[in-house]
């Protein structure tokens, strides 16, 4: 703890270190006052219950991605946060990666990249992560919720006001996790159709792939995407930015101090300027502004934070992808109240039609017994 200059590190924990109590957050919340801040970094399937309890107590809440696993839970949180007049946001630090942020700003400018056409995004972690997450992998969440959520959020943030997701198809690879007696997909790919808002006849396509069976390499997480517009394209490789380190002890590596500078300066922590820290700092700054009366929670629905009000599409995509996988890859349609609306209200299986116009929706589709995550 000595590397953290002038920082108090003592804390009280619930439950005590020698106890296990999944409901300890209920006791912990009672020790806080309205206007305090809660930060939730727990398994995906616990986010909703903990966040709802915090909001009910009047706390501002930052939840790691995915904020929740179902669109209905997300909509419930939107309503609760509005009623309690608190700020609820999702921690997605890639928004503050300067490369990702610059790519987003270029894509938002039609004169630079034009209409959205195509995106391919990939994110992976090495297969030893399966052991790290054995307790919940494939049981209460999957690799798509865990990693695809990053690039899906970048898309929702980037395409806000331009496009909305309307159809999702999920496919997966299996074998490695099952060989370790872990009931999870190895890799998940979601193919998402995006519809242009100004001209609904125009469509874009995005392919999001995530995996936790990658080999050990020079980085812990491979992260990259290719974005193509009608006037230009962008390619970002987060893992390789021209900075490499090689030592006898640790071999070859491609570190990313932009995310987190782990190397101390003069023996002191020096990562305060990294975007992994900035994501938290800006949320806390917003909460301070709200508590002082200088801002309102709704002020941050402008894209400056990934608020619960502005991230519904991402949750809809992730849930639709899970539903598609559980129904043998059947496409899922994301439902809106109108063509103009950007707020999803539901997810339904896509209905296929034959060339004669008859409903070709076979009752056998998705009828096989499949493993379904319990949300």
XYZ file of C-alpha atoms in Angstrom:
375
model
C 0.000 0.000 0.000
C 2.945 2.359 0.298
C 2.948 2.986 -3.461
C -0.289 4.982 -3.116
C 0.753 8.420 -1.924
C -1.543 10.194 0.558
C -4.302 7.621 0.085
C -6.209 5.955 2.916
C -6.527 2.245 2.141
C -8.363 0.983 5.209
C -11.870 -0.308 4.538
C -14.685 -2.251 6.155
C -15.908 -5.367 4.355
C -19.241 -7.192 4.239
C -19.221 -10.065 4.885
C -16.151 -10.482 7.072
C -13.140 -12.033 5.370
C -13.817 -15.415 6.997
C -17.470 -15.609 5.860
C -19.406 -16.161 2.636
C -22.732 -14.354 2.282
C -24.151 -13.558 -1.189
C -26.652 -11.167 0.403
C -24.043 -9.190 2.366
C -24.601 -6.232 0.043
C -27.969 -5.640 1.731
C -26.248 -5.024 5.062
C -23.511 -2.951 3.431
C -25.993 -0.665 1.670
C -27.669 0.237 4.955
C -24.447 1.918 6.109
C -24.559 4.409 3.226
C -26.597 7.556 2.798
C -28.514 8.882 -0.184
C -26.109 10.571 -2.576
C -23.224 8.205 -1.806
C -21.660 6.130 -4.576
C -21.758 2.359 -5.125
C -19.458 0.611 -7.616
C -20.525 -2.912 -8.603
C -17.967 -5.397 -9.937
C -19.578 -8.777 -9.324
C -20.663 -11.737 -11.525
C -23.013 -10.636 -14.312
C -26.153 -12.311 -12.986
C -25.907 -10.419 -9.663
C -25.774 -6.898 -11.143
C -29.513 -6.292 -11.308
C -30.438 -7.176 -7.731
C -27.501 -5.278 -6.223
C -28.038 -2.222 -8.419
C -31.757 -2.082 -7.661
C -31.035 -2.236 -3.931
C -28.488 0.593 -4.241
C -30.829 2.775 -6.285
C -33.629 2.214 -3.778
C -31.255 3.532 -1.079
C -30.671 6.668 -3.192
C -27.118 5.815 -4.211
C -25.459 6.752 -7.483
C -24.272 3.510 -9.100
C -21.484 2.527 -11.495
C -21.846 -1.060 -12.757
C -19.279 -2.975 -14.753
C -20.328 -4.199 -18.187
C -22.754 -5.737 -18.940
C -24.909 -3.500 -16.792
C -27.565 -6.270 -16.730
C -28.322 -9.333 -18.858
C -31.886 -8.696 -20.028
C -33.649 -5.790 -21.690
C -36.508 -5.959 -19.181
C -34.118 -5.611 -16.240
C -32.452 -2.700 -18.029
C -35.779 -0.953 -18.564
C -36.651 -1.524 -14.908
C -33.384 0.137 -13.865
C -34.085 3.108 -16.127
C -37.417 3.612 -14.385
C -35.929 3.184 -10.900
C -33.035 5.588 -11.554
C -35.450 8.194 -12.933
C -37.770 7.908 -9.940
C -34.917 8.148 -7.432
C -33.162 10.914 -9.388
C -29.796 9.143 -9.206
C -27.053 8.563 -11.753
C -26.664 4.954 -12.897
C -23.943 4.237 -15.429
C -21.985 1.363 -16.941
C -18.206 1.108 -16.601
C -16.891 0.673 -20.143
C -13.385 2.129 -20.129
C -12.869 1.678 -23.883
C -14.844 4.909 -24.344
C -11.833 6.736 -22.877
C -9.216 4.895 -24.915
C -7.950 7.793 -27.080
C -7.781 5.574 -30.190
C -11.348 4.311 -29.752
C -12.620 7.797 -28.908
C -10.981 9.318 -31.976
C -12.394 6.558 -34.204
C -15.835 7.258 -32.757
C -15.594 10.974 -33.484
C -14.551 10.287 -37.076
C -17.424 7.843 -37.581
C -19.893 10.382 -36.163
C -18.808 12.873 -38.822
C -20.572 11.906 -42.040
C -18.229 14.097 -44.088
C -15.275 11.974 -42.946
C -16.408 8.325 -43.063
C -19.916 8.529 -44.515
C -22.733 6.088 -43.726
C -21.976 3.064 -41.574
C -21.471 -0.031 -43.719
C -19.567 -2.751 -41.872
C -17.777 -3.499 -38.606
C -15.714 -6.487 -37.515
C -14.635 -6.561 -33.867
C -12.631 -9.172 -31.972
C -11.686 -9.508 -28.315
C -10.139 -12.500 -26.563
C -8.436 -13.696 -23.407
C -6.208 -16.758 -22.837
C -7.787 -20.094 -21.984
C -6.570 -20.063 -18.375
C -9.349 -17.531 -17.801
C -11.783 -20.443 -17.970
C -10.345 -21.668 -14.686
C -10.540 -18.180 -13.215
C -14.243 -17.979 -14.073
C -15.128 -21.662 -13.612
C -17.716 -20.842 -10.919
C -19.965 -18.996 -13.380
C -18.704 -19.574 -16.937
C -21.556 -20.979 -18.975
C -23.797 -21.208 -15.921
C -24.882 -17.645 -15.279
C -23.123 -15.789 -18.087
C -20.996 -16.294 -21.186
C -18.012 -14.876 -23.078
C -20.242 -12.626 -25.201
C -21.651 -10.814 -22.174
C -18.135 -10.619 -20.760
C -16.155 -9.365 -23.779
C -18.425 -8.604 -26.763
C -20.065 -6.040 -24.499
C -17.060 -3.716 -25.009
C -17.293 -3.395 -28.792
C -21.093 -3.506 -28.755
C -21.067 -0.521 -26.409
C -18.589 1.265 -28.679
C -21.006 0.701 -31.573
C -24.031 1.978 -29.663
C -22.069 5.045 -28.552
C -20.683 5.638 -32.048
C -23.909 5.083 -33.976
C -26.167 7.019 -31.575
C -28.538 9.119 -33.640
C -27.377 7.405 -36.832
C -28.394 3.727 -36.676
C -30.141 1.233 -34.426
C -29.756 -2.572 -34.143
C -32.712 -4.524 -35.533
C -31.612 -8.165 -35.881
C -29.103 -10.413 -34.107
C -27.836 -13.891 -34.978
C -25.572 -15.845 -32.658
C -23.123 -18.629 -33.513
C -20.487 -20.323 -31.386
C -17.528 -22.673 -31.271
C -17.203 -25.326 -28.578
C -14.805 -28.011 -27.360
C -12.108 -26.555 -25.117
C -14.359 -25.481 -22.253
C -16.356 -28.700 -22.436
C -13.121 -30.714 -22.199
C -12.516 -28.960 -18.870
C -16.054 -29.837 -17.702
C -17.140 -26.204 -18.056
C -20.558 -25.839 -19.780
C -19.611 -22.824 -21.873
C -19.022 -21.849 -25.480
C -15.355 -21.241 -26.342
C -16.069 -18.365 -28.705
C -19.259 -16.503 -29.559
C -19.957 -14.447 -32.676
C -22.920 -12.100 -32.915
C -23.907 -10.784 -36.333
C -25.969 -7.619 -35.967
C -27.976 -5.795 -38.617
C -28.032 -2.026 -38.042
C -30.733 0.101 -39.666
C -30.070 3.714 -40.633
C -32.462 6.117 -38.941
C -32.679 8.758 -41.665
C -33.215 6.153 -44.389
C -34.498 2.817 -43.003
C -33.895 1.166 -46.384
C -30.159 1.443 -45.705
C -28.524 -1.256 -43.579
C -25.149 -1.835 -41.981
C -23.678 -5.086 -40.673
C -21.510 -5.668 -37.594
C -19.783 -8.886 -36.531
C -18.665 -9.172 -32.900
C -16.499 -12.118 -31.836
C -15.216 -12.884 -28.347
C -13.246 -15.851 -27.026
C -11.676 -17.130 -23.824
C -9.702 -19.991 -25.344
C -6.948 -17.952 -27.036
C -3.318 -19.058 -26.608
C -0.973 -17.201 -24.296
C 0.599 -14.350 -26.227
C 2.237 -10.956 -25.846
C -0.936 -9.439 -24.369
C -3.572 -10.630 -21.937
C -6.402 -9.490 -24.190
C -6.434 -9.145 -27.968
C -8.679 -6.211 -28.869
C -9.194 -4.856 -32.364
C -11.844 -3.706 -34.804
C -12.279 -2.637 -38.414
C -14.938 -0.037 -39.246
C -15.961 0.785 -42.809
C -18.161 3.688 -43.864
C -19.328 4.680 -47.330
C -16.488 7.236 -47.544
C -13.678 5.753 -45.472
C -12.512 3.171 -42.961
C -10.766 2.863 -39.593
C -8.727 0.024 -38.118
C -7.740 -0.068 -34.433
C -5.493 -2.704 -32.842
C -5.585 -1.948 -29.132
C -3.039 -4.647 -28.307
C -0.264 -3.403 -30.583
C 0.562 0.288 -30.547
C 4.282 0.166 -31.295
C 5.417 -0.374 -27.694
C 7.061 -3.685 -26.772
C 9.126 -4.957 -23.838
C 11.278 -8.083 -23.602
C 13.027 -9.406 -20.478
C 14.716 -12.643 -19.458
C 12.175 -13.048 -16.651
C 8.918 -12.391 -18.503
C 9.719 -12.787 -22.192
C 8.129 -10.643 -24.897
C 5.148 -8.397 -24.179
C 3.152 -5.547 -25.700
C 2.083 -3.447 -22.674
C -0.612 -0.799 -22.809
C 0.131 1.948 -20.267
C -2.643 4.002 -21.877
C -5.101 1.674 -20.142
C -3.139 1.309 -16.918
C 0.422 2.356 -16.121
C 1.423 -0.371 -13.675
C 5.069 0.705 -13.526
C 5.569 3.070 -10.522
C 7.248 6.449 -10.895
C 9.769 7.155 -8.111
C 8.214 4.268 -6.199
C 4.698 5.724 -6.353
C 1.592 4.673 -8.310
C 1.508 6.679 -11.535
C -1.565 5.391 -13.363
C -3.890 8.264 -12.534
C -3.898 9.522 -16.111
C -4.696 6.128 -17.657
C -8.106 5.603 -19.199
C -8.699 2.641 -16.885
C -8.740 5.160 -14.020
C -10.380 8.001 -15.938
C -13.532 5.917 -16.405
C -14.065 5.923 -12.625
C -12.832 9.467 -12.068
C -15.304 11.032 -14.480
C -18.208 9.138 -12.929
C -17.245 10.342 -9.445
C -16.880 13.895 -10.774
C -20.408 13.659 -12.188
C -21.790 12.435 -8.858
C -20.094 15.332 -7.036
C -21.600 17.796 -9.517
C -25.066 16.310 -9.015
C -24.805 16.381 -5.228
C -23.639 19.990 -5.271
C -26.592 21.010 -7.432
C -24.435 21.945 -10.431
C -25.846 19.145 -12.600
C -28.737 16.718 -12.950
C -28.439 12.972 -13.711
C -30.073 13.463 -17.118
C -27.314 15.887 -18.124
C -25.054 12.889 -18.695
C -27.329 11.240 -21.258
C -25.396 13.175 -23.915
C -22.819 10.406 -24.434
C -20.336 11.763 -21.911
C -21.089 8.727 -19.719
C -22.554 5.311 -20.551
C -25.717 5.956 -18.546
C -28.438 3.385 -17.992
C -30.718 5.535 -20.166
C -28.397 5.434 -23.191
C -27.193 1.812 -23.219
C -30.420 -0.126 -23.800
C -29.462 -1.174 -27.320
C -26.313 -2.908 -26.103
C -28.259 -4.980 -23.588
C -30.819 -5.852 -26.271
C -28.055 -7.084 -28.597
C -26.423 -9.221 -25.913
C -29.697 -10.776 -24.777
C -30.827 -11.362 -28.361
C -27.503 -13.056 -29.066
C -27.972 -15.371 -26.092
C -31.526 -16.171 -27.182
C -30.315 -16.890 -30.717
C -27.666 -19.306 -29.440
C -30.237 -21.064 -27.254
C -32.464 -21.538 -30.310
C -29.853 -23.084 -32.614
C -28.823 -19.809 -34.218
C -32.293 -18.510 -35.029
C -32.170 -14.761 -35.722
C -33.794 -12.478 -33.154
C -35.513 -9.195 -34.010
C -35.183 -6.199 -31.701
C -38.541 -4.438 -31.339
C -39.142 -0.673 -31.169
C -42.350 1.335 -30.728
C -41.798 3.078 -34.064
C -39.418 3.329 -37.002
C -38.039 6.559 -35.537
C -37.566 5.231 -31.990
C -34.075 4.345 -30.779
C -35.188 2.726 -27.516
C -35.757 -1.046 -27.774
C -38.837 -2.433 -26.027
C -38.595 -6.155 -26.753
C -36.943 -9.104 -28.507
C -38.819 -11.637 -30.659
C -37.727 -14.579 -32.849
C -37.423 -13.620 -36.495
C -40.200 -15.039 -38.671
C -39.045 -16.366 -42.041
C -41.287 -16.148 -45.095
C -41.107 -18.238 -48.228
C -41.058 -16.732 -51.697
C -44.824 -17.316 -51.835
C -45.238 -15.087 -48.806
C -46.344 -17.905 -46.519
C -45.025 -18.143 -42.990
C -42.074 -20.496 -43.162
C -41.574 -20.428 -39.386
C -41.061 -24.121 -38.652
C -42.267 -25.207 -35.244
C -39.205 -27.447 -34.964
C -36.812 -24.485 -34.954
C -35.246 -24.198 -31.529
C -37.261 -27.143 -30.218
C -34.189 -29.132 -29.272
C -33.316 -29.118 -25.612
C -30.639 -26.514 -25.164
C -28.714 -25.164 -22.212
C -30.218 -21.831 -21.255
C -28.672 -19.349 -18.904
C -30.766 -18.604 -15.854
C -30.996 -14.800 -15.694
